[in-house]
Structure formats: C-alpha cells, structure tokens
Amino acid sequence: MPRPTTSYRCTACGATAGKWYGRCPKCGEFSTMAESVSAPKLSGLRASAQGSAPARAARPVSEVAAGEPARRFRTGVGEFDRVIGGGLVAGQVCLCSGAPGSGKSTLLLAVADSVARTSGRPVLYVSGEESVEQIAVRARRIGAATPQLLLADDTDLGAVLGHIEAHPDAALVVVDSVQTVASADVDGRAGGVTQVMEVAQVLTRVAKSRDLPMILVGQVTKDSTVAGPRALEHIVDTTLTLEGDRHTSLRLLRTVKNRFGSLEVAAFEQTDGGMQEVVDPSSLFREQRDAPVPGTCVTVTVEGHRALLAEVQALVAHTQNPNPRRGVSGLDSGRSAMLIAISERAGRLRLFDQDVFLATVAGMRLSDPATDLAVCLAILSAASRKAMPLDMLAIGEVTLSGDVRPSPMTSERVAEALRLGYRRLLVPVGTRSRLGSSVPASRLVEVGSLVEAELALRAAPEPTGTTSTPMVTLRPVPALDGDPVASPRRDARGEPRLS
C-alpha cells in the first residue's frame, strides 16, 4: 500500500525539494524550507493525455455579456469600507495581517459588530487563539454587545465548517487566525505549509459557494510578511496589512491586493474604547508648530486615491568620526542616500564630516518619488539653518542630474495642500499649464531643478521667530601652554582652521 510522501516546500516562492535545505535553491531565501506531507496517489487516477469534455465551450470575448457590478454591502466602519473598495462583496475572502498587538482582532471585532447591527443577520467570529470568555471581555470594552454577534473558539476545520453550516444566513464570518486552524484530512502541524494551504482553500471554496464574505486573520513573521506559504496571498481576493508602532496609537490599514477595488490606506487610532477612525489623517503626519524650524519640509504623498500631507525632517550635525553616519527612518535607505548625494552636489554642501539623519513624522512610510524634492529641501534647510515658511511645501521627483520632474495625480496633491491652508507650493515646471485656471497661479512656484528650488527657498521671507546660524557653530577653544582662550582662526573661505 502506498505511503505518504514527504517533501519540503519554500514558504517564500513555493518551490519543492526532496530534502531539506537551509537556503532555498530557487529564490535564495534562508530558513524557508518547511516540511510538507502529501497523501499517497492511487494508481489509475492519473489524468488522461487526451483530456475530457469541458462543461462549457470557450466563447469569443465579444459574445460574452458584461456582468453587473459586484454587489457590495457596507460594514458600517467608514474607513474600513473605503480601504476595501466601498464595502464587502458577496463571496469575498479577505486576509488581514499585522504584527502582534497591532489591533487586528480589535478592529475586526468592531467590524463584525457593526455588520451584525446594520444587517440584522448573525455574524460568526471564530477564534483559535482566545476563548469566548476572553473575546467577550474585549467585546464589552469596545462596546460590541450586539446579540447577532456569535462567538466560537475552535481550532478544528471541521468544527469551523459546522458553525458555518449551522448559520446559513450569516452575513460575515471572521476566522482568527488561519494559522491556528488545522484539518484532520491532511498531516502536519497547525500553521505548517500543508495545513495553511488546505484550510485556506477549503474556507475559500465555502465562501465562494455560499456567497459568504469571509475575513481571515493572518499571523506575520519577524520580517513583517504573512506567515505560511506565499501562495496564501494568491488564494484570497483582498490582502490587508495593519501597520503601527507599538509606541504610538496610530494604525494604518493598507490594501496590498484587491480584486474588487484600488489600493487604499486608512488611518485608525487605538484607544481604550477600541479602534477609532481618523477621517483626516493629514494632520497626524506633520508637526503642529507656531514657528518654522530648520530641517523640516512638508510634502504631499498619494496612497491609493487619497492625498496625504507628510513632513520630512532632516538633521545635519558635525562629527569627529571619519565615517559619518547616515540614519533613515520611514524612508527608503537606498533612495535617501541618493538624494543626500544630489543635495550635496546641487547645494554645494560639505557633508563629508557631517552626520545626516532623515525621518518622517508619526511613523509615516514614504516611498512616493513625488516626495524627493521635500527630502532634498529638508537636507538643504538643515545644513544652511534656513527654515522653510510654514505655508510652503514641495512636490516633485528629483533625478540624478538634479532636475525636478512632475508626478502623477498632481491636481489631487495641489488640492489637498490648498485645502489645508498652504499658500506657496514648489512644483515642477509645467504644473500651471496642466492645472489651468482651477488653481491661482500665485500659489504655484515652478522650479525646474534643485538649484532653482534652493534659490526659491533662500528668496523666501525670513520666517518670524527664527534666526539663521552657520552650519558649524564656532566655539572658543583653550590655547596650549596656558595661553588665554582664543577663537579658532579662519582660512580664506571662512572655515575654522584646525592648526
């Protein structure tokens, strides 16, 4: 009698091997080969090389009638509805992942309670990580006390399917989490490659056959990727990630994949009473101050169809270390190094003996090329101690030659900046002609290069409450052999001499 076969599957790329490898031979990732046990195949069941008759013949695309728009229903949580494309679709399967403690269970419990209240139909919340008593404590804390919200704690896939069959009129099913549920039909531990794939495929088939929306919670690894095989993200319709720093209450819900809408981002604030929606998150990603500070520049980034204001901060400090440090937080390190080099050349800076640190506010992650100009101007502002006015921001991509190029969705970026009271916008050349008369020309300052942007910054009126100081502060130093304290001498360029 044939026995089960054991193989090893890469959780990153899905490649299989007959033995274990410390490094995947296909994608090169380390420690991703997981054991996979497959059931024995019976002889005589191999597919015929001649194929079989299809259920329906293939038809030309011109003869296929376009289907109606997907039927959606809103959950009642506005930001959650917007990030998934306007509401849940019948039969839609969502995968929501996030770091431990980010608030996944709290957010989805609030969504389940809202669906139960608005639809009047039962909503099933199945947890494999907590008991129903523990879930009830959280539910009372966030005010989720709808009688239609049904709680269950099971880790067996058969029991989960039994709960679904017992409530055929359920409006939504939440499974927390897919890595804790195991099927008795396949071997392997819960959370393994084989079990995760089997559980996800079975639950997806059930959701599609019953037109039942389903949300699966996914655990993440130490590098913030979904635990389990990468194919799990291909099975589901929508993939969501909940991001947030454990030291702040701000949480960002991002759409990584969505078959029924565009990629969006939503902001929530984690409080004692649950996850609260942040309708206007632009105010969270920039500092509120009365006087401008050197080394800061505001820009506009786009997440999906939402324009968000973000602030870039730079610090340039003298160092005695022969290898100056370059620290980055919230920005891509490789692109930041490139922008530092461009700023050094275009701004005629001397950064070989300066530490440069770049960061964003409130944990915002910026990968939009349209924020390049703001990063460069923040560096120039920090190095020259010239603060940008509070009503000025910068939008544009910077090339290696120092030119400023336009970015997509310029009209949305400009509209968001004007809505929040910014009166001077540094934008690429040609923005006025593209926007036409919809934006006052006096609000737009067109720059074609980083040099022109620096000149515009220097030509701006000196902000009140700030003073310009040199990049290197000169302090009196004691002379040798008991001589009185004297200031260091300067060379022809005005730089302090070391000897």
mmCIF file of C-alpha atoms in Angstrom, residues 166-388:
data_model
loop_
_atom_site.group_PDB
_atom_site.id
_atom_site.type_symbol
_atom_site.label_atom_id
_atom_site.label_comp_id
_atom_site.label_asym_id
_atom_site.label_seq_id
_atom_site.Cartn_x
_atom_site.Cartn_y
_atom_site.Cartn_z
ATOM 1 C CA ALA A 166 -25.406 25.943 11.492
ATOM 2 C CA HIS A 167 -25.898 29.583 10.458
ATOM 3 C CA PRO A 168 -26.628 29.583 6.713
ATOM 4 C CA ASP A 169 -27.944 33.152 6.857
ATOM 5 C CA ALA A 170 -24.725 34.590 8.316
ATOM 6 C CA ALA A 171 -23.721 37.967 6.889
ATOM 7 C CA LEU A 172 -19.997 37.603 7.650
ATOM 8 C CA VAL A 173 -17.524 35.076 9.032
ATOM 9 C CA VAL A 174 -14.246 36.050 10.727
ATOM 10 C CA VAL A 175 -11.605 33.364 11.377
ATOM 11 C CA ASP A 176 -8.832 34.392 13.790
ATOM 12 C CA SER A 177 -6.406 33.088 12.711
ATOM 13 C CA VAL A 178 -5.851 30.833 9.705
ATOM 14 C CA GLN A 179 -2.553 29.566 11.163
ATOM 15 C CA THR A 180 -4.283 28.139 14.259
ATOM 16 C CA VAL A 181 -6.882 26.058 12.403
ATOM 17 C CA ALA A 182 -5.963 22.519 11.316
ATOM 18 C CA SER A 183 -7.658 19.951 9.112
ATOM 19 C CA ALA A 184 -7.882 16.278 10.056
ATOM 20 C CA ASP A 185 -7.725 15.280 6.379
ATOM 21 C CA VAL A 186 -4.053 16.196 5.940
ATOM 22 C CA ASP A 187 -0.976 15.580 8.026
ATOM 23 C CA GLY A 188 1.245 18.235 9.534
ATOM 24 C CA ARG A 189 1.075 20.670 12.393
ATOM 25 C CA ALA A 190 -1.230 23.660 12.525
ATOM 26 C CA GLY A 191 0.421 26.619 10.845
ATOM 27 C CA GLY A 192 2.527 24.440 8.547
ATOM 28 C CA VAL A 193 2.566 24.866 4.796
ATOM 29 C CA THR A 194 0.256 21.930 4.112
ATOM 30 C CA GLN A 195 -2.260 22.831 6.806
ATOM 31 C CA VAL A 196 -2.403 26.537 5.952
ATOM 32 C CA MET A 197 -2.972 25.823 2.261
ATOM 33 C CA GLU A 198 -5.655 23.214 2.992
ATOM 34 C CA VAL A 199 -7.511 25.436 5.466
ATOM 35 C CA ALA A 200 -7.377 28.477 3.187
ATOM 36 C CA GLN A 201 -8.534 26.553 0.124
ATOM 37 C CA VAL A 202 -11.446 24.889 1.938
ATOM 38 C CA LEU A 203 -12.648 28.129 3.524
ATOM 39 C CA THR A 204 -12.342 29.948 0.193
ATOM 40 C CA ARG A 205 -14.431 27.290 -1.571
ATOM 41 C CA VAL A 206 -17.092 27.537 1.127
ATOM 42 C CA ALA A 207 -17.179 31.336 0.884
ATOM 43 C CA LYS A 208 -17.483 31.277 -2.913
ATOM 44 C CA SER A 209 -20.154 28.571 -2.984
ATOM 45 C CA ARG A 210 -22.323 30.316 -0.371
ATOM 46 C CA ASP A 211 -21.651 33.937 -1.474
ATOM 47 C CA LEU A 212 -20.483 34.450 2.091
ATOM 48 C CA PRO A 213 -17.968 37.235 2.836
ATOM 49 C CA MET A 214 -15.131 35.947 4.973
ATOM 50 C CA ILE A 215 -12.187 37.618 6.704
ATOM 51 C CA LEU A 216 -9.150 35.531 7.624
ATOM 52 C CA VAL A 217 -6.619 36.828 10.129
ATOM 53 C CA GLY A 218 -3.009 36.049 9.261
ATOM 54 C CA GLN A 219 -0.008 35.999 11.541
ATOM 55 C CA VAL A 220 3.247 37.613 10.407
ATOM 56 C CA THR A 221 6.890 36.619 10.653
ATOM 57 C CA LYS A 222 9.743 38.634 12.119
ATOM 58 C CA ASP A 223 10.242 40.446 8.797
ATOM 59 C CA SER A 224 6.546 41.538 8.743
ATOM 60 C CA THR A 225 5.475 39.106 5.999
ATOM 61 C CA VAL A 226 2.460 36.820 6.230
ATOM 62 C CA ALA A 227 3.393 33.557 7.925
ATOM 63 C CA GLY A 228 2.964 30.484 5.772
ATOM 64 C CA PRO A 229 3.258 29.961 2.032
ATOM 65 C CA ARG A 230 3.247 32.942 -0.300
ATOM 66 C CA ALA A 231 0.519 31.211 -2.290
ATOM 67 C CA LEU A 232 -1.878 32.094 0.540
ATOM 68 C CA GLU A 233 -1.986 35.679 -0.734
ATOM 69 C CA HIS A 234 -2.892 34.431 -4.217
ATOM 70 C CA ILE A 235 -5.851 32.395 -2.956
ATOM 71 C CA VAL A 236 -7.674 35.265 -1.267
ATOM 72 C CA ASP A 237 -9.314 38.207 -3.028
ATOM 73 C CA THR A 238 -8.050 41.007 -0.804
ATOM 74 C CA THR A 239 -4.926 41.310 1.315
ATOM 75 C CA LEU A 240 -4.816 43.905 4.094
ATOM 76 C CA THR A 241 -1.955 44.813 6.411
ATOM 77 C CA LEU A 242 -2.346 46.675 9.690
ATOM 78 C CA GLU A 243 0.767 48.680 10.488
ATOM 79 C CA GLY A 244 1.695 50.659 13.543
ATOM 80 C CA ASP A 245 4.415 51.383 16.041
ATOM 81 C CA ARG A 246 3.836 49.913 19.471
ATOM 82 C CA HIS A 247 4.940 53.233 20.979
ATOM 83 C CA THR A 248 2.176 55.201 19.220
ATOM 84 C CA SER A 249 -1.578 54.759 18.959
ATOM 85 C CA LEU A 250 -1.735 55.397 15.201
ATOM 86 C CA ARG A 251 -2.555 52.400 12.981
ATOM 87 C CA LEU A 252 -2.535 52.327 9.179
ATOM 88 C CA LEU A 253 -4.638 49.774 7.317
ATOM 89 C CA ARG A 254 -3.230 49.263 3.812
ATOM 90 C CA THR A 255 -4.560 47.305 0.864
ATOM 91 C CA VAL A 256 -1.782 45.224 -0.692
ATOM 92 C CA LYS A 257 -4.042 43.380 -3.132
ATOM 93 C CA ASN A 258 -7.683 43.935 -4.035
ATOM 94 C CA ARG A 259 -9.551 42.228 -6.863
ATOM 95 C CA PHE A 260 -12.603 44.411 -6.284
ATOM 96 C CA GLY A 261 -11.052 47.864 -5.977
ATOM 97 C CA SER A 262 -7.955 50.001 -5.902
ATOM 98 C CA LEU A 263 -5.183 50.026 -3.317
ATOM 99 C CA GLU A 264 -6.056 52.409 -0.491
ATOM 100 C CA VAL A 265 -4.939 53.295 3.014
ATOM 101 C CA ALA A 266 -6.992 54.085 6.116
ATOM 102 C CA ALA A 267 -5.963 55.515 9.466
ATOM 103 C CA PHE A 268 -7.172 54.410 12.889
ATOM 104 C CA GLU A 269 -6.292 55.408 16.425
ATOM 105 C CA GLN A 270 -6.072 52.669 19.020
ATOM 106 C CA THR A 271 -7.774 53.762 22.233
ATOM 107 C CA ASP A 272 -9.126 52.089 25.358
ATOM 108 C CA GLY A 273 -12.526 52.032 23.689
ATOM 109 C CA GLY A 274 -11.318 50.296 20.537
ATOM 110 C CA MET A 275 -10.128 51.452 17.134
ATOM 111 C CA GLN A 276 -11.334 54.958 16.312
ATOM 112 C CA GLU A 277 -11.470 56.180 12.713
ATOM 113 C CA VAL A 278 -9.229 59.069 11.668
ATOM 114 C CA VAL A 279 -11.161 60.775 8.896
ATOM 115 C CA ASP A 280 -8.496 63.428 8.127
ATOM 116 C CA PRO A 281 -5.096 61.789 8.723
ATOM 117 C CA SER A 282 -3.087 64.604 7.079
ATOM 118 C CA SER A 283 -2.928 66.417 10.420
ATOM 119 C CA LEU A 284 -1.264 63.413 12.053
ATOM 120 C CA PHE A 285 1.707 63.176 9.693
ATOM 121 C CA ARG A 286 3.022 66.696 10.200
ATOM 122 C CA GLU A 287 4.052 68.639 13.271
ATOM 123 C CA GLN A 288 1.809 71.423 14.532
ATOM 124 C CA ARG A 289 4.061 74.354 15.423
ATOM 125 C CA ASP A 290 3.772 78.134 15.691
ATOM 126 C CA ALA A 291 7.225 78.924 14.288
ATOM 127 C CA PRO A 292 9.131 77.169 11.485
ATOM 128 C CA VAL A 293 12.146 75.029 12.302
ATOM 129 C CA PRO A 294 15.176 74.454 10.048
ATOM 130 C CA GLY A 295 15.422 70.975 8.589
ATOM 131 C CA THR A 296 11.716 70.362 8.018
ATOM 132 C CA CYS A 297 9.723 70.293 4.797
ATOM 133 C CA VAL A 298 6.114 69.300 4.141
ATOM 134 C CA THR A 299 5.069 67.355 1.053
ATOM 135 C CA VAL A 300 2.025 65.527 -0.316
ATOM 136 C CA THR A 301 2.023 61.786 -0.944
ATOM 137 C CA VAL A 302 -0.692 59.657 -2.504
ATOM 138 C CA GLU A 303 -1.935 56.354 -1.074
ATOM 139 C CA GLY A 304 -4.402 54.816 -3.495
ATOM 140 C CA HIS A 305 -6.717 57.717 -4.323
ATOM 141 C CA ARG A 306 -6.100 59.621 -1.078
ATOM 142 C CA ALA A 307 -3.681 62.537 -0.909
ATOM 143 C CA LEU A 308 -1.945 62.824 2.467
ATOM 144 C CA LEU A 309 0.320 65.519 3.823
ATOM 145 C CA ALA A 310 3.578 64.260 5.288
ATOM 146 C CA GLU A 311 6.512 66.005 6.899
ATOM 147 C CA VAL A 312 10.149 65.114 6.280
ATOM 148 C CA GLN A 313 12.688 66.074 8.928
ATOM 149 C CA ALA A 314 16.460 66.257 8.473
ATOM 150 C CA LEU A 315 19.277 66.742 10.955
ATOM 151 C CA VAL A 316 22.800 67.674 9.857
ATOM 152 C CA ALA A 317 25.335 67.628 12.698
ATOM 153 C CA HIS A 318 29.122 67.882 12.758
ATOM 154 C CA THR A 319 31.015 64.738 13.724
ATOM 155 C CA GLN A 320 34.606 63.817 14.524
ATOM 156 C CA ASN A 321 34.017 60.307 13.230
ATOM 157 C CA PRO A 322 35.928 59.643 9.990
ATOM 158 C CA ASN A 323 32.874 57.721 8.745
ATOM 159 C CA PRO A 324 29.833 59.998 9.149
ATOM 160 C CA ARG A 325 26.556 58.290 9.948
ATOM 161 C CA ARG A 326 23.534 58.241 7.667
ATOM 162 C CA GLY A 327 20.352 57.335 9.545
ATOM 163 C CA VAL A 328 16.948 56.893 7.909
ATOM 164 C CA SER A 329 13.529 56.269 9.467
ATOM 165 C CA GLY A 330 10.367 55.998 7.389
ATOM 166 C CA LEU A 331 12.191 56.399 4.059
ATOM 167 C CA ASP A 332 13.946 54.028 1.698
ATOM 168 C CA SER A 333 17.617 53.951 2.705
ATOM 169 C CA GLY A 334 18.933 53.495 -0.834
ATOM 170 C CA ARG A 335 16.917 56.356 -2.283
ATOM 171 C CA SER A 336 17.747 58.543 0.706
ATOM 172 C CA ALA A 337 21.479 58.016 0.124
ATOM 173 C CA MET A 338 20.989 59.060 -3.499
ATOM 174 C CA LEU A 339 19.071 62.206 -2.503
ATOM 175 C CA ILE A 340 21.759 63.119 0.034
ATOM 176 C CA ALA A 341 24.384 62.925 -2.727
ATOM 177 C CA ILE A 342 22.236 65.004 -5.096
ATOM 178 C CA SER A 343 21.653 67.627 -2.402
ATOM 179 C CA GLU A 344 25.353 67.771 -1.594
ATOM 180 C CA ARG A 345 26.268 68.440 -5.223
ATOM 181 C CA ALA A 346 23.402 70.777 -6.134
ATOM 182 C CA GLY A 347 23.573 72.717 -2.883
ATOM 183 C CA ARG A 348 27.386 72.848 -2.820
ATOM 184 C CA LEU A 349 27.383 71.345 0.657
ATOM 185 C CA ARG A 350 30.267 69.737 2.517
ATOM 186 C CA LEU A 351 28.776 66.705 4.221
ATOM 187 C CA PHE A 352 31.891 64.550 4.448
ATOM 188 C CA ASP A 353 32.241 65.480 8.130
ATOM 189 C CA GLN A 354 28.530 65.732 8.914
ATOM 190 C CA ASP A 355 26.101 63.153 10.267
ATOM 191 C CA VAL A 356 22.825 63.204 8.320
ATOM 192 C CA PHE A 357 19.594 61.800 9.746
ATOM 193 C CA LEU A 358 16.271 61.665 7.894
ATOM 194 C CA ALA A 359 12.894 60.783 9.389
ATOM 195 C CA THR A 360 9.168 61.144 8.913
ATOM 196 C CA VAL A 361 6.554 62.148 11.481
ATOM 197 C CA ALA A 362 4.176 59.736 13.240
ATOM 198 C CA GLY A 363 5.722 56.622 11.684
ATOM 199 C CA MET A 364 4.685 57.509 8.125
ATOM 200 C CA ARG A 365 6.442 55.446 5.451
ATOM 201 C CA LEU A 366 7.242 57.337 2.258
ATOM 202 C CA SER A 367 8.127 55.552 -0.969
ATOM 203 C CA ASP A 368 6.473 58.020 -3.335
ATOM 204 C CA PRO A 369 9.022 59.626 -5.740
ATOM 205 C CA ALA A 370 6.999 62.852 -5.536
ATOM 206 C CA THR A 371 8.457 63.396 -2.053
ATOM 207 C CA ASP A 372 12.054 63.606 -3.345
ATOM 208 C CA LEU A 373 12.057 67.399 -3.523
ATOM 209 C CA ALA A 374 10.901 67.672 0.088
ATOM 210 C CA VAL A 375 13.708 65.366 1.256
ATOM 211 C CA CYS A 376 16.343 67.401 -0.587
ATOM 212 C CA LEU A 377 14.992 70.714 0.696
ATOM 213 C CA ALA A 378 14.895 69.371 4.252
ATOM 214 C CA ILE A 379 18.592 68.496 3.941
ATOM 215 C CA LEU A 380 19.440 71.918 2.482
ATOM 216 C CA SER A 381 17.403 73.633 5.183
ATOM 217 C CA ALA A 382 19.119 71.697 7.966
ATOM 218 C CA ALA A 383 22.592 72.336 6.544
ATOM 219 C CA SER A 384 22.058 76.072 5.979
ATOM 220 C CA ARG A 385 19.884 76.608 9.075
ATOM 221 C CA LYS A 386 17.356 78.295 6.776
ATOM 222 C CA ALA A 387 13.829 77.378 7.846
ATOM 223 C CA MET A 388 11.075 76.996 5.296
#
